[in-house]
Short mmCIF file of C-alpha atoms in Angstrom, two decimals:
data_model
loop_
_atom_site.label_atom_id
_atom_site.label_comp_id
_atom_site.label_asym_id
_atom_site.label_seq_id
_atom_site.Cartn_x
_atom_site.Cartn_y
_atom_site.Cartn_z
CA UNK A 2 -3.81 140.42 -8.85
CA UNK A 3 -1.97 143.05 -10.94
CA UNK A 4 -0.07 145.67 -8.95
CA UNK A 5 2.28 148.56 -9.64
CA UNK A 6 4.92 150.12 -7.39
CA UNK A 7 4.45 153.88 -7.06
CA UNK A 8 6.43 155.96 -4.53
CA UNK A 9 7.22 152.81 -2.59
CA UNK A 10 3.54 151.86 -2.34
CA UNK A 11 1.85 148.88 -3.96
CA UNK A 12 -1.14 150.07 -5.97
CA UNK A 13 -3.70 147.58 -7.23
CA UNK A 14 -5.37 147.85 -10.61
CA UNK A 15 -7.64 145.84 -12.86
CA UNK A 16 -7.29 145.58 -16.61
CA UNK A 17 -9.51 144.43 -19.44
CA UNK A 18 -6.75 142.64 -21.32
CA UNK A 19 -3.30 141.20 -20.73
CA UNK A 20 -2.42 142.12 -24.31
CA UNK A 21 -2.06 145.88 -24.78
CA UNK A 22 0.46 146.20 -27.65
CA UNK A 23 -0.65 148.96 -29.97
CA UNK A 24 -3.73 149.76 -27.90
CA UNK A 25 -4.44 153.10 -26.22
CA UNK A 26 -4.96 152.79 -22.45
CA UNK A 27 -8.10 154.18 -20.84
CA UNK A 28 -7.42 154.74 -17.14
CA UNK A 29 -10.51 154.79 -14.89
CA UNK A 30 -10.45 156.57 -11.49
CA UNK A 31 -13.13 155.83 -8.89
CA UNK A 32 -14.96 158.25 -6.62
CA UNK A 33 -14.85 158.86 -2.86
CA UNK A 34 -14.25 155.70 -0.88
CA UNK A 35 -14.51 153.59 -4.01
CA UNK A 36 -12.28 151.18 -5.86
CA UNK A 37 -11.47 149.87 -9.32
CA UNK A 38 -14.33 147.39 -8.97
CA UNK A 39 -16.93 150.09 -9.58
CA UNK A 40 -15.73 150.17 -13.21
CA UNK A 41 -16.09 146.40 -13.72
CA UNK A 42 -18.90 146.85 -16.29
CA UNK A 43 -16.65 149.10 -18.34
CA UNK A 44 -13.62 146.80 -18.03
CA UNK A 45 -15.74 143.98 -19.44
CA UNK A 46 -16.74 146.09 -22.45
CA UNK A 47 -14.29 145.98 -25.33
CA UNK A 48 -13.66 148.96 -27.58
CA UNK A 49 -11.36 148.09 -30.50
CA UNK A 50 -7.98 149.78 -30.21
CA UNK A 51 -8.26 150.42 -26.46
CA UNK A 52 -7.30 148.60 -23.29
CA UNK A 53 -9.15 149.56 -20.10
CA UNK A 54 -7.40 149.86 -16.73
CA UNK A 55 -9.01 150.81 -13.40
CA UNK A 56 -6.96 151.89 -10.40
CA UNK A 57 -7.48 151.64 -6.64
CA UNK A 58 -6.21 155.03 -5.44
CA UNK A 59 -3.72 154.93 -2.53
CA UNK A 60 -5.33 153.70 0.68
CA UNK A 61 -8.42 152.42 -1.12
CA UNK A 62 -9.56 148.78 -1.11
CA UNK A 63 -6.47 146.75 -2.07
CA UNK A 64 -3.92 149.57 -2.55
CA UNK A 65 -1.39 150.55 0.11
CA UNK A 66 -1.21 154.08 1.51
CA UNK A 67 -3.28 156.41 3.61
CA UNK A 68 -5.28 158.30 1.00
CA UNK A 69 -5.11 162.06 0.50
CA UNK A 70 -7.09 165.17 1.35
CA UNK A 71 -6.59 167.11 -1.87
CA UNK A 72 -7.52 166.49 -5.48
CA UNK A 73 -4.12 167.80 -6.59
CA UNK A 74 -2.37 165.13 -4.51
CA UNK A 75 -4.46 162.37 -6.04
CA UNK A 76 -3.76 163.80 -9.51
CA UNK A 77 -0.02 163.54 -8.88
CA UNK A 78 -0.46 159.90 -7.81
CA UNK A 79 -2.30 159.26 -11.08
CA UNK A 80 0.54 160.89 -13.03
CA UNK A 81 3.10 158.71 -11.26
CA UNK A 82 1.00 155.59 -11.89
CA UNK A 83 0.78 156.44 -15.60
CA UNK A 84 4.54 156.89 -15.79
CA UNK A 85 5.23 153.73 -13.77
CA UNK A 86 3.00 151.73 -16.10
CA UNK A 87 4.91 153.07 -19.08
CA UNK A 88 1.87 154.66 -20.74
CA UNK A 89 3.11 157.16 -23.32
CA UNK A 90 -0.38 158.67 -23.40
CA UNK A 91 -3.85 157.59 -22.35
CA UNK A 92 -7.48 158.61 -21.98
CA UNK A 93 -8.33 159.47 -18.38
CA UNK A 94 -11.80 158.71 -17.01
CA UNK A 95 -13.07 159.61 -13.56
CA UNK A 96 -16.25 159.41 -11.51
CA UNK A 97 -17.20 162.05 -8.91
CA UNK A 98 -13.96 162.66 -6.95
CA UNK A 99 -12.24 160.72 -9.73
CA UNK A 100 -13.66 163.18 -12.26
CA UNK A 101 -12.17 166.05 -10.26
CA UNK A 102 -8.85 164.17 -10.27
CA UNK A 103 -9.12 163.71 -14.04
CA UNK A 104 -9.73 167.43 -14.60
CA UNK A 105 -6.84 168.41 -12.32
CA UNK A 106 -4.54 165.98 -14.12
CA UNK A 107 -5.68 167.35 -17.49
CA UNK A 108 -4.81 170.85 -16.31
CA UNK A 109 -1.52 169.90 -14.68
CA UNK A 110 -0.14 167.18 -16.99
CA UNK A 111 -1.95 167.56 -20.34
CA UNK A 112 0.94 166.00 -22.26
CA UNK A 113 0.09 162.60 -20.75
CA UNK A 114 -3.51 162.44 -21.96
CA UNK A 115 -5.44 162.47 -25.23
CA UNK A 116 -8.90 162.94 -23.74
CA UNK A 117 -10.94 162.91 -20.53
CA UNK A 118 -14.20 161.21 -19.56
CA UNK A 119 -16.00 162.94 -16.68
CA UNK A 120 -18.79 160.99 -14.99
CA UNK A 121 -21.05 162.39 -12.27
CA UNK A 122 -18.73 165.24 -11.34
CA UNK A 123 -18.40 169.02 -11.29
CA UNK A 124 -15.99 171.95 -11.33
CA UNK A 125 -16.75 172.62 -7.67
CA UNK A 126 -17.71 169.87 -5.23
CA UNK A 127 -18.71 171.50 -1.96
CA UNK A 128 -19.77 169.03 0.74
CA UNK A 129 -22.25 170.08 3.42
CA UNK A 130 -20.87 170.03 7.00
CA UNK A 131 -23.52 167.47 7.97
CA UNK A 132 -22.34 165.15 5.20
CA UNK A 133 -18.70 165.59 6.25
CA UNK A 134 -19.67 164.70 9.81
CA UNK A 135 -21.46 161.57 8.66
CA UNK A 136 -18.51 160.63 6.45
CA UNK A 137 -16.14 160.91 9.42
CA UNK A 138 -18.40 158.40 11.21
CA UNK A 139 -18.19 155.99 8.29
CA UNK A 140 -21.80 156.43 7.18
CA UNK A 141 -23.08 155.05 3.89
CA UNK A 142 -24.56 157.38 1.29
CA UNK A 143 -26.27 154.67 -0.73
CA UNK A 144 -29.68 156.28 -0.15
CA UNK A 145 -28.56 159.30 -2.20
CA UNK A 146 -26.32 157.69 -4.79
CA UNK A 147 -28.89 155.79 -6.86
CA UNK A 148 -32.00 156.53 -8.86
CA UNK A 149 -35.32 155.45 -7.34
CA UNK A 150 -36.12 151.89 -8.27
CA UNK A 151 -32.51 150.72 -8.49
CA UNK A 152 -32.20 147.06 -7.61
CA UNK A 153 -31.07 146.43 -4.00
CA UNK A 154 -28.67 143.81 -5.37
CA UNK A 155 -26.86 146.48 -7.40
CA UNK A 156 -26.52 148.67 -4.31
CA UNK A 157 -25.32 145.80 -2.15
CA UNK A 158 -22.54 144.82 -4.55
CA UNK A 159 -21.21 148.37 -4.59
CA UNK A 160 -21.51 148.87 -0.82
CA UNK A 161 -19.59 145.65 -0.18
CA UNK A 162 -16.69 147.09 -2.15
CA UNK A 163 -16.88 150.50 -0.42
CA UNK A 164 -16.51 148.72 2.92
CA UNK A 165 -12.97 147.67 1.96
CA UNK A 166 -11.76 151.27 2.37
CA UNK A 167 -11.23 152.60 5.89
CA UNK A 168 -13.64 155.31 7.12
CA UNK A 169 -10.80 157.80 7.65
CA UNK A 170 -9.76 157.44 4.00
CA UNK A 171 -13.34 157.92 2.82
CA UNK A 172 -13.57 161.00 5.02
CA UNK A 173 -10.36 162.37 3.50
CA UNK A 174 -11.91 161.93 0.06
CA UNK A 175 -14.91 164.05 1.04
CA UNK A 176 -12.54 166.70 2.42
CA UNK A 177 -10.71 166.68 -0.93
CA UNK A 178 -14.02 167.16 -2.73
CA UNK A 179 -15.02 170.01 -0.42
CA UNK A 180 -11.77 171.84 -1.16
CA UNK A 181 -12.00 171.35 -4.91
CA UNK A 182 -12.88 174.41 -6.99
CA UNK A 183 -11.68 175.04 -10.55
CA UNK A 184 -14.60 177.15 -11.74
CA UNK A 185 -12.20 179.77 -13.10
CA UNK A 186 -9.99 177.23 -14.93
CA UNK A 187 -12.43 175.24 -17.02
CA UNK A 188 -11.60 176.95 -20.32
CA UNK A 189 -7.98 175.83 -19.82
CA UNK A 190 -8.91 172.16 -20.24
CA UNK A 191 -7.70 171.72 -23.79
CA UNK A 192 -8.43 168.00 -24.19
CA UNK A 193 -11.52 166.50 -25.84
CA UNK A 194 -13.99 165.65 -23.07
CA UNK A 195 -16.98 163.37 -22.68
CA UNK A 196 -19.30 164.42 -19.83
CA UNK A 197 -21.76 161.81 -18.52
CA UNK A 198 -24.42 162.34 -15.86
CA UNK A 199 -27.36 160.35 -14.59
CA UNK A 200 -30.64 162.16 -15.14
CA UNK A 201 -31.58 161.58 -11.49
CA UNK A 202 -28.19 162.30 -9.92
CA UNK A 203 -28.81 164.01 -6.56
CA UNK A 204 -25.16 164.32 -5.49
CA UNK A 205 -23.82 166.00 -8.65
CA UNK A 206 -27.00 167.11 -10.45
CA UNK A 207 -27.29 167.54 -14.20
CA UNK A 208 -26.62 171.29 -13.84
CA UNK A 209 -23.06 170.43 -12.78
CA UNK A 210 -22.55 168.47 -16.00
CA UNK A 211 -24.12 171.23 -18.07
CA UNK A 212 -21.68 173.75 -16.57
CA UNK A 213 -18.75 171.53 -17.53
CA UNK A 214 -20.10 171.20 -21.06
CA UNK A 215 -20.58 174.96 -21.40
CA UNK A 216 -17.06 175.76 -20.22
CA UNK A 217 -14.83 172.97 -21.56
CA UNK A 218 -14.17 174.04 -25.16
CA UNK A 219 -14.17 170.61 -26.84
CA UNK A 220 -16.79 168.63 -24.96
CA UNK A 221 -19.93 166.59 -25.46
CA UNK A 222 -22.64 165.92 -22.87
CA UNK A 223 -24.62 162.72 -22.36
CA UNK A 224 -27.44 162.62 -19.80
CA UNK A 225 -28.54 159.04 -19.14
CA UNK A 226 -32.16 158.33 -18.11
CA UNK A 227 -33.10 156.20 -15.09
CA UNK A 228 -29.72 156.67 -13.46
CA UNK A 229 -28.42 158.47 -10.40
CA UNK A 230 -24.90 159.28 -9.24
CA UNK A 231 -23.63 155.74 -9.90
CA UNK A 232 -24.63 155.94 -13.54
CA UNK A 233 -21.92 153.60 -14.87
CA UNK A 234 -23.03 150.98 -12.33
CA UNK A 235 -26.80 151.53 -12.70
CA UNK A 236 -27.00 151.80 -16.51
CA UNK A 237 -23.81 150.17 -17.81
CA UNK A 238 -25.04 149.49 -21.34
CA UNK A 239 -26.03 153.11 -21.95
CA UNK A 240 -22.85 154.38 -20.35
CA UNK A 241 -20.71 151.99 -22.40
CA UNK A 242 -22.34 153.14 -25.64
CA UNK A 243 -21.37 156.73 -24.79
CA UNK A 244 -17.81 155.66 -24.01
CA UNK A 245 -17.53 153.71 -27.23
CA UNK A 246 -18.78 156.58 -29.38
CA UNK A 247 -16.37 159.02 -27.72
CA UNK A 248 -13.36 156.69 -27.93
CA UNK A 249 -14.03 155.87 -31.56
CA UNK A 250 -14.23 159.59 -32.33
CA UNK A 251 -10.90 160.14 -30.56
CA UNK A 252 -9.31 157.35 -32.58
CA UNK A 253 -10.23 159.16 -35.80
CA UNK A 254 -8.46 162.39 -34.81
#
């Protein structure tokens, strides 16, 4: 099980390859209460010239720590992980809360990244008080996270992984989302961006993705049919094609 020491904490990560010489890292950040496992379909998909790495944020699943209650704090953990891993530069990908973390890192530490991939996320992620209350109680949000007709087996695999993170950490993630608002900073994201959203996403609807696309200067938008909020888990082949096209375009720059 690969781990990295960051600020005296052991952080767990998964990687697509033990050989990374000459390859550009793509670092994947999960959403609220999630883990690296949610990116397993992307880790298994090879894009020439790239090595894929997915991180368990502090306090999540197999990583030590107590989580955080601000996107900026998580972004600083990502920066320290990148530096601890010795990445001179990488592409940063994030889902939901992880997308917010990716945007904050792109704004705060742009020298570390060559591009961002934003999946099922938005520039402002307000969380209704009722949802925050349910999150504090450790409730599952699987009923809202998937498109109608999604296989129960797909949901069960994801929910099993979510259960590895303590309810108080998941609650802190929702608090971080609720506090996140960079609506007035979007034009300052100077990195090439791929924006991906499930057509039937009820948690971060397509209009969120459209706003990102309209306000991030160098961006492209991909809306994937028959997918909800967990688009990379529900429709991995379509999502991987989008990632491949974007990464190959980056490699040509």
